[in-house]
Phi, psi and omega in degrees: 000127160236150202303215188244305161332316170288299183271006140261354170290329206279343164071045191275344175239034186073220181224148184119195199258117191276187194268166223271327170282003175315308199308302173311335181271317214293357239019213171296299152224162198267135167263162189216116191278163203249325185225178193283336154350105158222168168234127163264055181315091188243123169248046176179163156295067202283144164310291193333120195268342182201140178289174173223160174248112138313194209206323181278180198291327191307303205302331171289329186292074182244110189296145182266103183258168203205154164201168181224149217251000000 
């Protein structure tokens, strides 16, 4: 887990002049995975091939759950 801070010093979205909304979108903190370990949630068979991050506030609001292996 790292602050918004820690990942724009560490330049984790790369380098150069970021959009003018970075800060705000990025939240607080990041999570950054250490091994090939996911969890995968499926209640259905999605058409879909990859998830996206919203923009509205519901979609930015996301609780941080932790487990340990």
């Amino acid at each position: 887990m790292l602050s918004k801070d820690e990942v724009i010093e560490k330049n984790l979205f790369g380098v150069g002049t970021p959009h003018p909304e970075f800060e705000n979108i990025i939240g607080d903190f990041v999570a950054c995975a250490i091994d090939k370990t996911n969890l995968i949630y499926r209640d259905n068979d999605s058409v879909f091939k990859g998830y996206h991050g919203g923009l509205t506030e519901d979609e930015r609001y996301v609780p941080v759950i932790t487990f340990c292996k």
